[in-house]
Amino acid sequence: MRIAVAGASGLIGSALVSQLRTSGHQVVRLVRNQQSRAEDSRYWNPATGDIDDDAFDGIDGVVNLAGAGIGDRRWSERRKREMRISRVDATELLVEAMGAASNPPAVLVAGSAVGYYGDRGDEVLDEQSGPGTGFLAGLSADWEAAAVEAESEGIRVALARTGLVVADNAPFLTRMLPLFKLGLGGPLGRGQQWWPWISLQDEVRALVFLLESDFAGPANLCAPNPVTNREFTRALASVLRRPAALAVPRFGPRLLVGRELADELLFSSTRAHPAALADAGFEFRHPDLLPTLKEIL
């Protein structure tokens, strides 16, 4: 297949491009810098609504992983607009361009997030669970709604609701490691909030699975054995052979990154389960956190 990938330079996108090429697919990257364009790339700019007229000529499938970072800076109103433009507006631009192609791509694998469910405590959440409340839940719901519009053009749409991606160079993990290596790590608050996670390898395998199969609709891309934040910190500390007894009170992250980001990203509890992937026959190579952390670290 000839696959167009938006967000190809990120953690997931770069690994996906490598895997697709290894599997024999051709990859066309959607890039925002016209000066760095190559033969295997097309230009687009969601902020201005620009995209090459031939962006999807000869393209069999599209994977959209584009989006401004969620946890890398405070959520000012300007930053939240950037997150929305880079997700909702960008997806609308892609869907419009796909529909305008003389022979539209057959499939769109659209990035989303388990943040769709919001803060739901211990409730077990599968793909039939409704959306939650809060900024991330609303953003994710609008993000998915923009992607589903492609169905009107006869395009199969798979929605990849991704959890925390665990990799040695994952941004959230690289921020945690220095403190944990010093023995200063610990759970956030009481640590009872559920953190759905997935290894980078399984994330890429799941995206390829959604692309190559006949799957349509939402899929939770998270390991079948979710953990609480306390269990995550214990596993990480165990791998690093360090203690993790210093609980971080809620006011600390709130002061550091802002109340809204801290509450929705760090202290929110989402017990997501990959029911749709399991029903479709997908098998995880990394179902359990502790051996996964041992392998990547």
Tab-separated table of C-alpha atoms in Angstrom:
chain	number	residue	atom	x	y	z
A	1	MET	CA	0.000	0.000	0.000
A	2	ARG	CA	0.975	3.636	-0.411
A	3	ILE	CA	0.377	5.336	2.928
A	4	ALA	CA	0.322	9.054	3.751
A	5	VAL	CA	1.333	9.844	7.326
A	6	ALA	CA	0.677	13.140	9.114
A	7	GLY	CA	2.740	13.623	12.258
A	8	ALA	CA	5.500	11.403	10.881
A	9	SER	CA	8.287	13.079	12.873
A	10	GLY	CA	6.875	12.432	16.351
A	11	LEU	CA	7.576	9.566	18.735
A	12	ILE	CA	4.844	7.339	17.310
A	13	GLY	CA	4.986	8.633	13.746
A	14	SER	CA	8.700	8.024	13.214
A	15	ALA	CA	8.401	4.472	14.569
A	16	LEU	CA	5.328	3.856	12.404
A	17	VAL	CA	7.023	5.087	9.230
A	18	SER	CA	9.968	2.774	9.882
A	19	GLN	CA	7.669	-0.212	10.462
A	20	LEU	CA	5.550	0.497	7.379
A	21	ARG	CA	8.614	0.665	5.176
A	22	THR	CA	10.022	-2.511	6.706
A	23	SER	CA	6.706	-4.210	5.915
A	24	GLY	CA	6.974	-3.234	2.254
A	25	HIS	CA	4.603	-0.268	2.198
A	26	GLN	CA	5.491	3.035	0.536
A	27	VAL	CA	5.216	6.073	2.817
A	28	VAL	CA	4.440	9.658	1.870
A	29	ARG	CA	5.053	12.087	4.722
A	30	LEU	CA	2.930	15.218	5.136
A	31	VAL	CA	5.355	17.979	6.163
A	32	ARG	CA	4.945	21.641	7.121
A	33	ASN	CA	8.343	22.919	5.977
A	34	GLN	CA	8.416	23.466	2.239
A	35	GLN	CA	12.213	23.818	2.282
A	36	SER	CA	12.679	20.319	3.713
A	37	ARG	CA	10.361	18.606	1.245
A	38	ALA	CA	11.591	15.457	-0.442
A	39	GLU	CA	10.217	13.171	-3.132
A	40	ASP	CA	8.416	11.113	-0.502
A	41	SER	CA	6.633	14.098	1.075
A	42	ARG	CA	3.733	16.476	0.492
A	43	TYR	CA	3.209	19.949	1.967
A	44	TRP	CA	0.409	20.938	4.323
A	45	ASN	CA	-0.195	23.561	6.982
A	46	PRO	CA	-3.286	23.160	9.196
A	47	ALA	CA	-2.838	26.642	10.666
A	48	THR	CA	-3.336	28.260	7.257
A	49	GLY	CA	-5.502	25.574	5.681
A	50	ASP	CA	-2.978	24.872	2.920
A	51	ILE	CA	-2.327	21.429	1.440
A	52	ASP	CA	-0.870	20.237	-1.866
A	53	ASP	CA	-3.509	19.608	-4.526
A	54	ASP	CA	-1.952	16.214	-5.234
A	55	ALA	CA	-1.485	15.279	-1.556
A	56	PHE	CA	-3.575	12.120	-1.843
A	57	ASP	CA	-3.114	11.197	-5.483
A	58	GLY	CA	-2.261	7.503	-5.620
A	59	ILE	CA	-2.630	7.131	-1.842
A	60	ASP	CA	-4.276	3.960	-0.504
A	61	GLY	CA	-4.492	4.903	3.177
A	62	VAL	CA	-3.875	7.799	5.562
A	63	VAL	CA	-2.666	7.794	9.165
A	64	ASN	CA	-3.148	11.064	11.029
A	65	LEU	CA	-0.996	11.424	14.150
A	66	ALA	CA	-0.596	15.199	13.998
A	67	GLY	CA	-1.192	17.288	17.102
A	68	ALA	CA	0.546	19.837	19.321
A	69	GLY	CA	1.928	18.420	22.572
A	70	ILE	CA	-0.609	17.927	25.361
A	71	GLY	CA	1.644	17.943	28.418
A	72	ASP	CA	4.702	19.927	27.397
A	73	ARG	CA	3.515	23.368	28.538
A	74	ARG	CA	0.788	25.131	30.509
A	75	TRP	CA	-2.692	25.234	29.018
A	76	SER	CA	-3.092	28.903	28.303
A	77	GLU	CA	-6.035	29.836	26.084
A	78	ARG	CA	-3.561	30.297	23.241
A	79	ARG	CA	-2.084	26.843	23.796
A	80	LYS	CA	-5.514	25.235	23.887
A	81	ARG	CA	-6.340	26.905	20.562
A	82	GLU	CA	-3.111	25.474	19.130
A	83	MET	CA	-4.033	21.992	20.352
A	84	ARG	CA	-7.462	22.326	18.771
A	85	ILE	CA	-6.208	23.670	15.425
A	86	SER	CA	-3.542	20.976	15.194
A	87	ARG	CA	-6.137	18.246	15.793
A	88	VAL	CA	-9.662	19.239	14.816
A	89	ASP	CA	-8.882	21.789	12.091
A	90	ALA	CA	-6.055	19.613	10.769
A	91	THR	CA	-8.331	16.583	10.524
A	92	GLU	CA	-11.002	18.626	8.753
A	93	LEU	CA	-8.369	19.750	6.235
A	94	LEU	CA	-7.216	16.174	5.630
A	95	VAL	CA	-10.748	14.825	5.218
A	96	GLU	CA	-11.641	17.577	2.756
A	97	ALA	CA	-8.501	16.912	0.699
A	98	MET	CA	-9.077	13.156	0.782
A	99	GLY	CA	-12.613	13.609	-0.497
A	100	ALA	CA	-11.415	15.910	-3.276
A	101	ALA	CA	-8.939	13.329	-4.622
A	102	SER	CA	-9.854	11.747	-7.951
A	103	ASN	CA	-9.568	8.338	-6.267
A	104	PRO	CA	-9.914	8.880	-2.482
A	105	PRO	CA	-7.870	6.723	-0.090
A	106	ALA	CA	-9.708	3.649	1.159
A	107	VAL	CA	-8.926	4.101	4.858
A	108	LEU	CA	-8.182	6.783	7.435
A	109	VAL	CA	-6.609	5.773	10.745
A	110	ALA	CA	-7.239	8.839	12.864
A	111	GLY	CA	-5.360	9.606	16.043
A	112	SER	CA	-7.360	10.173	19.219
A	113	ALA	CA	-6.795	9.653	22.942
A	114	VAL	CA	-8.217	7.834	25.944
A	115	GLY	CA	-8.743	11.351	27.269
A	116	TYR	CA	-12.033	11.005	25.380
A	117	TYR	CA	-13.460	9.263	28.468
A	118	GLY	CA	-12.462	11.923	30.983
A	119	ASP	CA	-12.025	11.264	34.713
A	120	ARG	CA	-14.128	8.159	35.463
A	121	GLY	CA	-12.648	6.693	38.658
A	122	ASP	CA	-12.695	2.867	38.737
A	123	GLU	CA	-15.279	2.475	35.951
A	124	VAL	CA	-14.092	-0.027	33.329
A	125	LEU	CA	-14.263	1.747	29.970
A	126	ASP	CA	-14.502	0.123	26.568
A	127	GLU	CA	-15.246	1.588	23.170
A	128	GLN	CA	-19.000	1.613	23.863
A	129	SER	CA	-18.535	3.962	26.838
A	130	GLY	CA	-19.619	7.532	26.234
A	131	PRO	CA	-17.404	10.628	26.329
A	132	GLY	CA	-16.454	12.303	29.577
A	133	THR	CA	-16.265	15.948	30.556
A	134	GLY	CA	-13.427	18.441	30.569
A	135	PHE	CA	-11.185	20.021	27.968
A	136	LEU	CA	-9.428	16.831	26.834
A	137	ALA	CA	-12.669	14.879	26.540
A	138	GLY	CA	-14.275	17.622	24.475
A	139	LEU	CA	-11.195	18.010	22.296
A	140	SER	CA	-11.018	14.268	21.649
A	141	ALA	CA	-14.725	14.037	20.817
A	142	ASP	CA	-14.465	16.894	18.298
A	143	TRP	CA	-11.256	15.388	16.896
A	144	GLU	CA	-13.034	12.093	16.254
A	145	ALA	CA	-16.148	13.775	14.831
A	146	ALA	CA	-13.985	15.534	12.239
A	147	ALA	CA	-12.435	12.208	11.201
A	148	VAL	CA	-15.765	10.379	10.943
A	149	GLU	CA	-16.853	12.875	8.266
A	150	ALA	CA	-14.612	10.902	5.871
A	151	GLU	CA	-17.146	8.084	5.946
A	152	SER	CA	-19.435	10.178	3.738
A	153	GLU	CA	-16.810	9.764	0.991
A	154	GLY	CA	-16.843	5.974	1.370
A	155	ILE	CA	-13.621	5.986	3.398
A	156	ARG	CA	-13.245	3.450	6.221
A	157	VAL	CA	-12.375	5.279	9.459
A	158	ALA	CA	-10.612	3.738	12.455
A	159	LEU	CA	-10.218	5.900	15.579
A	160	ALA	CA	-7.059	5.158	17.577
A	161	ARG	CA	-7.706	6.189	21.197
A	162	THR	CA	-4.161	5.999	22.520
A	163	GLY	CA	-3.050	5.813	26.150
A	164	LEU	CA	0.364	6.651	27.638
A	165	VAL	CA	2.961	5.382	25.180
A	166	VAL	CA	5.807	3.706	27.045
A	167	ALA	CA	9.215	3.950	25.378
A	168	ASP	CA	12.718	4.830	26.520
A	169	ASN	CA	12.394	8.219	24.792
A	170	ALA	CA	8.730	8.894	25.603
A	171	PRO	CA	8.492	12.519	26.831
A	172	PHE	CA	6.479	11.747	29.981
A	173	LEU	CA	8.919	9.000	30.975
A	174	THR	CA	12.061	11.042	30.324
A	175	ARG	CA	10.639	13.694	32.682
A	176	MET	CA	10.065	11.110	35.415
A	177	LEU	CA	13.349	9.235	35.196
A	178	PRO	CA	15.750	11.814	36.723
A	179	LEU	CA	13.750	12.063	39.955
A	180	PHE	CA	13.232	8.306	40.189
A	181	LYS	CA	16.933	7.636	39.619
A	182	LEU	CA	17.639	9.902	42.585
A	183	GLY	CA	15.155	7.977	44.717
A	184	LEU	CA	12.817	10.978	44.835
A	185	GLY	CA	9.957	9.498	42.813
A	186	GLY	CA	6.570	8.506	44.122
A	187	PRO	CA	2.858	8.351	43.394
A	188	LEU	CA	0.878	11.432	42.458
A	189	GLY	CA	-1.476	12.129	45.321
A	190	ARG	CA	-2.921	8.841	46.598
A	191	GLY	CA	-1.914	7.190	43.321
A	192	GLN	CA	-5.293	5.524	42.848
A	193	GLN	CA	-5.968	7.061	39.427
A	194	TRP	CA	-5.810	4.591	36.521
A	195	TRP	CA	-3.141	5.188	33.892
A	196	PRO	CA	-3.875	3.322	30.637
A	197	TRP	CA	-0.577	2.607	28.898
A	198	ILE	CA	0.798	0.857	25.815
A	199	SER	CA	4.306	0.037	24.652
A	200	LEU	CA	5.538	1.886	21.582
A	201	GLN	CA	5.949	-1.427	19.780
A	202	ASP	CA	2.338	-2.438	20.422
A	203	GLU	CA	1.126	1.061	19.543
A	204	VAL	CA	2.760	0.822	16.112
A	205	ARG	CA	1.571	-2.766	15.617
A	206	ALA	CA	-1.978	-1.730	16.498
A	207	LEU	CA	-1.907	1.188	14.047
A	208	VAL	CA	-0.707	-1.119	11.267
A	209	PHE	CA	-3.425	-3.598	12.254
A	210	LEU	CA	-6.105	-0.894	11.972
A	211	LEU	CA	-4.668	0.131	8.619
A	212	GLU	CA	-4.433	-3.325	7.041
A	213	SER	CA	-7.580	-4.952	8.449
A	214	ASP	CA	-11.224	-4.089	7.808
A	215	PHE	CA	-11.627	-2.570	11.299
A	216	ALA	CA	-13.825	0.522	11.573
A	217	GLY	CA	-14.803	2.674	14.542
A	218	PRO	CA	-13.032	3.448	17.841
A	219	ALA	CA	-10.299	1.282	19.328
A	220	ASN	CA	-8.624	1.762	22.711
A	221	LEU	CA	-4.896	1.483	22.089
A	222	CYS	CA	-3.826	0.531	25.581
A	223	ALA	CA	-2.517	-2.659	27.170
A	224	PRO	CA	-5.083	-5.175	28.489
A	225	ASN	CA	-3.667	-4.841	32.000
A	226	PRO	CA	-3.951	-1.172	33.032
A	227	VAL	CA	-2.281	0.038	36.214
A	228	THR	CA	-2.892	2.726	38.767
A	229	ASN	CA	-0.423	5.554	39.123
A	230	ARG	CA	0.843	3.954	42.347
A	231	GLU	CA	1.436	0.652	40.550
A	232	PHE	CA	3.197	2.477	37.724
A	233	THR	CA	5.565	4.266	40.088
A	234	ARG	CA	6.300	1.047	41.994
A	235	ALA	CA	7.142	-0.773	38.764
A	236	LEU	CA	9.383	2.037	37.554
A	237	ALA	CA	11.169	2.275	40.901
A	238	SER	CA	11.629	-1.510	40.965
A	239	VAL	CA	13.285	-1.525	37.541
A	240	LEU	CA	15.584	1.328	38.587
A	241	ARG	CA	16.193	-0.293	42.000
A	242	ARG	CA	15.217	2.855	43.822
A	243	PRO	CA	12.599	3.638	46.485
A	244	ALA	CA	9.364	5.390	45.509
A	245	ALA	CA	7.832	6.348	48.824
A	246	LEU	CA	7.552	10.112	48.446
A	247	ALA	CA	3.966	10.896	47.475
A	248	VAL	CA	3.555	14.088	45.464
A	249	PRO	CA	0.719	16.251	46.830
A	250	ARG	CA	-1.736	17.582	44.252
A	251	PHE	CA	-0.788	21.225	44.821
A	252	GLY	CA	2.777	20.602	43.570
A	253	PRO	CA	1.948	19.701	39.946
A	254	ARG	CA	-0.821	22.286	39.951
A	255	LEU	CA	1.736	24.995	40.747
A	256	LEU	CA	4.216	23.599	38.232
A	257	VAL	CA	2.028	23.039	35.161
A	258	GLY	CA	-1.291	24.634	36.057
A	259	ARG	CA	-4.419	23.319	37.741
A	260	GLU	CA	-6.335	22.274	34.604
A	261	LEU	CA	-3.473	20.333	33.008
A	262	ALA	CA	-2.520	18.636	36.280
A	263	ASP	CA	-6.057	17.564	37.100
A	264	GLU	CA	-6.925	16.294	33.608
A	265	LEU	CA	-3.604	14.706	32.668
A	266	LEU	CA	-1.928	13.585	35.901
A	267	PHE	CA	-4.714	13.030	38.407
A	268	SER	CA	-7.479	11.933	36.034
A	269	SER	CA	-8.466	8.261	36.261
A	270	THR	CA	-9.257	6.374	33.042
A	271	ARG	CA	-9.559	2.603	33.330
A	272	ALA	CA	-9.684	1.924	29.597
A	273	HIS	CA	-9.794	-1.621	28.212
A	274	PRO	CA	-8.920	-2.611	24.601
A	275	ALA	CA	-12.106	-4.601	24.016
A	276	ALA	CA	-12.419	-3.775	20.311
A	277	LEU	CA	-8.844	-4.826	19.506
A	278	ALA	CA	-9.280	-8.046	21.469
A	279	ASP	CA	-12.518	-8.844	19.621
A	280	ALA	CA	-10.764	-8.175	16.300
A	281	GLY	CA	-8.019	-10.703	17.135
A	282	PHE	CA	-5.149	-8.333	17.927
A	283	GLU	CA	-2.586	-9.790	20.359
A	284	PHE	CA	-0.392	-7.605	22.551
A	285	ARG	CA	3.292	-8.401	22.867
A	286	HIS	CA	3.548	-6.278	26.017
A	287	PRO	CA	0.418	-6.882	28.127
A	288	ASP	CA	2.123	-6.263	31.507
A	289	LEU	CA	3.932	-3.119	32.643
A	290	LEU	CA	6.824	-4.446	34.753
A	291	PRO	CA	8.440	-6.671	32.076
A	292	THR	CA	7.837	-3.919	29.525
A	293	LEU	CA	9.733	-1.370	31.612
A	294	LYS	CA	12.511	-3.891	32.197
A	295	GLU	CA	12.828	-4.436	28.459
A	296	ILE	CA	12.908	-0.791	27.392
A	297	LEU	CA	15.032	0.519	30.293
